[in-house]
Amino acid sequence: MSMAIGLALALGGVAAAPAATAPDTPMERAITAPGPKGDLAGTLREAAGDGDAPVVLILPGSGPTDRDGNNPMGLKAETYRYLADDLAARGIASVRIDKRGMFGSSAAGSPEDVTIGAYAADTRSWIDAIREETGAGCVWLLGHSEGGLIALSSAAQSGEGVCGLILVAAPGRPLQDIIREQLRANPANAFLLKDADRIIDALVAGETVPDSEIPAPLLPLFRESIQGFVRSEFALDPAELAKATDLPLLLIYGGRDIQVAPTDGERLAAARPDATLATFPDMSHVLKSVAGDGMQANLATYADPDLPLTDGVGEAIAAFVKVAPKR
């Protein structure tokens, strides 16, 4: 499988994975929110200090990514667990979650029978549950990668109870443009580009493409069972969604991100000139510093659970949350 496809694979729906477990600690406890068929599951990480802490809801990236930021496709970075710990030490509580149909949320519905709108509705349920559980007047939405698109869509549906948005390595262009770019980044994909463009054009137009008309290497991206989800992504322009909300907005990007370029953050910042944009030159897509040059050094950050987050990321988020206007 080519690297471009491997990076893009997670943009589509996936089959449910086994339930994940997270041991309780004195600072963590389980939290649930109502889902369409059963409860959505997450972990509430309490903040150090008093009980009146801001709360950040961490919306995970694409594919079968669990509440800690790992998935069975080789991602073992523990990004969201590290982020929760860092924020807690800075006086900010957080909730990290399993998506509908996956891991602890497997009873909530099918992981393939979803759209961005459905994930936005789940986010709305989480906001209500967190406010009830913690007494917080509002909740910050932190969307990583595809989670940023979900955060923007949720705010577009309703900003009630949302303190503001923190978009981390989030797309700033329509997803179809990013997928085309990823596929073209690897010369080994040259024989697939004509078919990929044909399929993408059809999905953008709202059409269905039968599996029989999709080359085998492209099926993980575009198989018919997930085309409803893919079409819902392709219908959205993140910059237009950002422009449509006046919520406080923090944009965080990595200079060594091989999935979403810092220029995506610049496009969002152009749509929202009042947003705060922070770029960390050595940071990869999983918010860790890349030691060395080349693709292998970058990919190593995806598979090392002991590698900490890039210095300054948690600090930038905490500083923004603490000085933003109260809602």
PDB file of N, CA and C in Angstrom, residues 48-94:
ATOM      1  N   ALA A  48      -5.930  19.921  37.977  1.00  0.00           N
ATOM      2  CA  ALA A  48      -5.308  20.233  39.247  1.00  0.00           C
ATOM      3  C   ALA A  48      -5.860  21.558  39.757  1.00  0.00           C
ATOM      4  N   GLY A  49      -5.990  21.682  41.059  1.00  0.00           N
ATOM      5  CA  GLY A  49      -6.480  22.935  41.632  1.00  0.00           C
ATOM      6  C   GLY A  49      -7.946  22.866  41.993  1.00  0.00           C
ATOM      7  N   ASP A  50      -8.629  24.008  41.877  1.00  0.00           N
ATOM      8  CA  ASP A  50     -10.022  24.068  42.326  1.00  0.00           C
ATOM      9  C   ASP A  50     -10.947  23.365  41.346  1.00  0.00           C
ATOM     10  N   GLY A  51     -12.219  23.287  41.723  1.00  0.00           N
ATOM     11  CA  GLY A  51     -13.193  22.554  40.919  1.00  0.00           C
ATOM     12  C   GLY A  51     -13.839  23.369  39.834  1.00  0.00           C
ATOM     13  N   ASP A  52     -13.519  24.639  39.705  1.00  0.00           N
ATOM     14  CA  ASP A  52     -14.140  25.503  38.710  1.00  0.00           C
ATOM     15  C   ASP A  52     -13.232  25.663  37.501  1.00  0.00           C
ATOM     16  N   ALA A  53     -12.835  24.534  36.902  1.00  0.00           N
ATOM     17  CA  ALA A  53     -11.871  24.567  35.802  1.00  0.00           C
ATOM     18  C   ALA A  53     -12.582  24.591  34.461  1.00  0.00           C
ATOM     19  N   PRO A  54     -11.981  25.249  33.458  1.00  0.00           N
ATOM     20  CA  PRO A  54     -12.503  25.116  32.092  1.00  0.00           C
ATOM     21  C   PRO A  54     -12.441  23.650  31.661  1.00  0.00           C
ATOM     22  N   VAL A  55     -13.326  23.262  30.736  1.00  0.00           N
ATOM     23  CA  VAL A  55     -13.365  21.879  30.261  1.00  0.00           C
ATOM     24  C   VAL A  55     -13.202  21.860  28.743  1.00  0.00           C
ATOM     25  N   VAL A  56     -12.298  21.011  28.271  1.00  0.00           N
ATOM     26  CA  VAL A  56     -12.038  20.846  26.841  1.00  0.00           C
ATOM     27  C   VAL A  56     -12.519  19.459  26.411  1.00  0.00           C
ATOM     28  N   LEU A  57     -13.344  19.398  25.378  1.00  0.00           N
ATOM     29  CA  LEU A  57     -13.770  18.131  24.785  1.00  0.00           C
ATOM     30  C   LEU A  57     -12.861  17.850  23.595  1.00  0.00           C
ATOM     31  N   ILE A  58     -12.104  16.745  23.651  1.00  0.00           N
ATOM     32  CA  ILE A  58     -11.162  16.383  22.603  1.00  0.00           C
ATOM     33  C   ILE A  58     -11.857  15.489  21.588  1.00  0.00           C
ATOM     34  N   LEU A  59     -12.019  15.984  20.368  1.00  0.00           N
ATOM     35  CA  LEU A  59     -12.669  15.244  19.286  1.00  0.00           C
ATOM     36  C   LEU A  59     -11.592  14.564  18.452  1.00  0.00           C
ATOM     37  N   PRO A  60     -11.575  13.231  18.400  1.00  0.00           N
ATOM     38  CA  PRO A  60     -10.466  12.511  17.768  1.00  0.00           C
ATOM     39  C   PRO A  60     -10.458  12.628  16.255  1.00  0.00           C
ATOM     40  N   GLY A  61      -9.299  12.291  15.697  1.00  0.00           N
ATOM     41  CA  GLY A  61      -9.123  12.310  14.262  1.00  0.00           C
ATOM     42  C   GLY A  61      -9.786  11.127  13.576  1.00  0.00           C
ATOM     43  N   SER A  62      -9.470  10.954  12.314  1.00  0.00           N
ATOM     44  CA  SER A  62     -10.202  10.032  11.459  1.00  0.00           C
ATOM     45  C   SER A  62      -9.889   8.570  11.742  1.00  0.00           C
ATOM     46  N   GLY A  63     -10.750   7.721  11.216  1.00  0.00           N
ATOM     47  CA  GLY A  63     -10.546   6.287  11.326  1.00  0.00           C
ATOM     48  C   GLY A  63     -10.820   5.751  12.718  1.00  0.00           C
ATOM     49  N   PRO A  64     -10.334   4.524  12.995  1.00  0.00           N
ATOM     50  CA  PRO A  64     -10.588   3.878  14.281  1.00  0.00           C
ATOM     51  C   PRO A  64      -9.642   4.375  15.370  1.00  0.00           C
ATOM     52  N   THR A  65      -9.679   5.673  15.617  1.00  0.00           N
ATOM     53  CA  THR A  65      -8.803   6.276  16.617  1.00  0.00           C
ATOM     54  C   THR A  65      -9.534   6.362  17.948  1.00  0.00           C
ATOM     55  N   ASP A  66      -8.938   5.838  19.003  1.00  0.00           N
ATOM     56  CA  ASP A  66      -9.626   5.784  20.285  1.00  0.00           C
ATOM     57  C   ASP A  66      -9.403   7.057  21.094  1.00  0.00           C
ATOM     58  N   ARG A  67      -9.936   7.053  22.293  1.00  0.00           N
ATOM     59  CA  ARG A  67      -9.911   8.254  23.137  1.00  0.00           C
ATOM     60  C   ARG A  67      -8.506   8.684  23.542  1.00  0.00           C
ATOM     61  N   ASP A  68      -7.555   7.768  23.496  1.00  0.00           N
ATOM     62  CA  ASP A  68      -6.178   8.118  23.858  1.00  0.00           C
ATOM     63  C   ASP A  68      -5.350   8.561  22.663  1.00  0.00           C
ATOM     64  N   GLY A  69      -5.906   8.409  21.446  1.00  0.00           N
ATOM     65  CA  GLY A  69      -5.176   8.810  20.258  1.00  0.00           C
ATOM     66  C   GLY A  69      -4.456   7.674  19.567  1.00  0.00           C
ATOM     67  N   ASN A  70      -4.899   6.438  19.785  1.00  0.00           N
ATOM     68  CA  ASN A  70      -4.288   5.267  19.172  1.00  0.00           C
ATOM     69  C   ASN A  70      -5.284   4.580  18.246  1.00  0.00           C
ATOM     70  N   ASN A  71      -4.784   3.763  17.316  1.00  0.00           N
ATOM     71  CA  ASN A  71      -5.688   2.922  16.531  1.00  0.00           C
ATOM     72  C   ASN A  71      -4.967   1.663  16.084  1.00  0.00           C
ATOM     73  N   PRO A  72      -5.722   0.640  15.695  1.00  0.00           N
ATOM     74  CA  PRO A  72      -5.108  -0.651  15.358  1.00  0.00           C
ATOM     75  C   PRO A  72      -4.377  -0.654  14.025  1.00  0.00           C
ATOM     76  N   MET A  73      -4.329   0.492  13.334  1.00  0.00           N
ATOM     77  CA  MET A  73      -3.622   0.579  12.060  1.00  0.00           C
ATOM     78  C   MET A  73      -2.173   1.032  12.261  1.00  0.00           C
ATOM     79  N   GLY A  74      -1.683   0.954  13.505  1.00  0.00           N
ATOM     80  CA  GLY A  74      -0.287   1.271  13.770  1.00  0.00           C
ATOM     81  C   GLY A  74      -0.052   2.578  14.496  1.00  0.00           C
ATOM     82  N   LEU A  75      -1.122   3.288  14.823  1.00  0.00           N
ATOM     83  CA  LEU A  75      -0.976   4.555  15.550  1.00  0.00           C
ATOM     84  C   LEU A  75      -0.936   4.261  17.050  1.00  0.00           C
ATOM     85  N   LYS A  76       0.195   4.572  17.677  1.00  0.00           N
ATOM     86  CA  LYS A  76       0.387   4.282  19.106  1.00  0.00           C
ATOM     87  C   LYS A  76       0.967   5.492  19.822  1.00  0.00           C
ATOM     88  N   ALA A  77       0.532   6.677  19.421  1.00  0.00           N
ATOM     89  CA  ALA A  77       1.172   7.899  19.901  1.00  0.00           C
ATOM     90  C   ALA A  77       0.675   8.373  21.253  1.00  0.00           C
ATOM     91  N   GLU A  78      -0.509   7.907  21.692  1.00  0.00           N
ATOM     92  CA  GLU A  78      -1.075   8.337  22.978  1.00  0.00           C
ATOM     93  C   GLU A  78      -1.258   9.857  23.033  1.00  0.00           C
ATOM     94  N   THR A  79      -1.490  10.479  21.901  1.00  0.00           N
ATOM     95  CA  THR A  79      -1.524  11.942  21.823  1.00  0.00           C
ATOM     96  C   THR A  79      -2.570  12.559  22.735  1.00  0.00           C
ATOM     97  N   TYR A  80      -3.773  12.022  22.748  1.00  0.00           N
ATOM     98  CA  TYR A  80      -4.843  12.652  23.518  1.00  0.00           C
ATOM     99  C   TYR A  80      -4.670  12.424  25.014  1.00  0.00           C
ATOM    100  N   ARG A  81      -4.079  11.285  25.387  1.00  0.00           N
ATOM    101  CA  ARG A  81      -3.798  11.063  26.812  1.00  0.00           C
ATOM    102  C   ARG A  81      -2.752  12.050  27.298  1.00  0.00           C
ATOM    103  N   TYR A  82      -1.687  12.234  26.515  1.00  0.00           N
ATOM    104  CA  TYR A  82      -0.668  13.220  26.870  1.00  0.00           C
ATOM    105  C   TYR A  82      -1.274  14.618  26.961  1.00  0.00           C
ATOM    106  N   LEU A  83      -2.136  14.944  26.010  1.00  0.00           N
ATOM    107  CA  LEU A  83      -2.735  16.267  25.989  1.00  0.00           C
ATOM    108  C   LEU A  83      -3.603  16.484  27.226  1.00  0.00           C
ATOM    109  N   ALA A  84      -4.371  15.464  27.599  1.00  0.00           N
ATOM    110  CA  ALA A  84      -5.215  15.575  28.794  1.00  0.00           C
ATOM    111  C   ALA A  84      -4.371  15.794  30.044  1.00  0.00           C
ATOM    112  N   ASP A  85      -3.279  15.056  30.166  1.00  0.00           N
ATOM    113  CA  ASP A  85      -2.397  15.208  31.325  1.00  0.00           C
ATOM    114  C   ASP A  85      -1.781  16.608  31.371  1.00  0.00           C
ATOM    115  N   ASP A  86      -1.332  17.100  30.210  1.00  0.00           N
ATOM    116  CA  ASP A  86      -0.697  18.408  30.151  1.00  0.00           C
ATOM    117  C   ASP A  86      -1.698  19.495  30.533  1.00  0.00           C
ATOM    118  N   LEU A  87      -2.905  19.420  29.995  1.00  0.00           N
ATOM    119  CA  LEU A  87      -3.908  20.433  30.310  1.00  0.00           C
ATOM    120  C   LEU A  87      -4.305  20.376  31.785  1.00  0.00           C
ATOM    121  N   ALA A  88      -4.427  19.168  32.323  1.00  0.00           N
ATOM    122  CA  ALA A  88      -4.802  19.026  33.731  1.00  0.00           C
ATOM    123  C   ALA A  88      -3.768  19.696  34.633  1.00  0.00           C
ATOM    124  N   ALA A  89      -2.508  19.544  34.305  1.00  0.00           N
ATOM    125  CA  ALA A  89      -1.455  20.167  35.104  1.00  0.00           C
ATOM    126  C   ALA A  89      -1.508  21.687  35.030  1.00  0.00           C
ATOM    127  N   ARG A  90      -2.165  22.201  34.001  1.00  0.00           N
ATOM    128  CA  ARG A  90      -2.285  23.648  33.816  1.00  0.00           C
ATOM    129  C   ARG A  90      -3.660  24.177  34.233  1.00  0.00           C
ATOM    130  N   GLY A  91      -4.423  23.334  34.966  1.00  0.00           N
ATOM    131  CA  GLY A  91      -5.698  23.785  35.518  1.00  0.00           C
ATOM    132  C   GLY A  91      -6.877  23.679  34.577  1.00  0.00           C
ATOM    133  N   ILE A  92      -6.779  22.804  33.574  1.00  0.00           N
ATOM    134  CA  ILE A  92      -7.862  22.653  32.604  1.00  0.00           C
ATOM    135  C   ILE A  92      -8.288  21.196  32.549  1.00  0.00           C
ATOM    136  N   ALA A  93      -9.569  20.952  32.763  1.00  0.00           N
ATOM    137  CA  ALA A  93     -10.124  19.602  32.681  1.00  0.00           C
ATOM    138  C   ALA A  93     -10.373  19.246  31.225  1.00  0.00           C
ATOM    139  N   SER A  94     -10.520  17.951  30.957  1.00  0.00           N
ATOM    140  CA  SER A  94     -10.788  17.527  29.588  1.00  0.00           C
ATOM    141  C   SER A  94     -11.611  16.250  29.577  1.00  0.00           C
TER     142      SER A  94
END
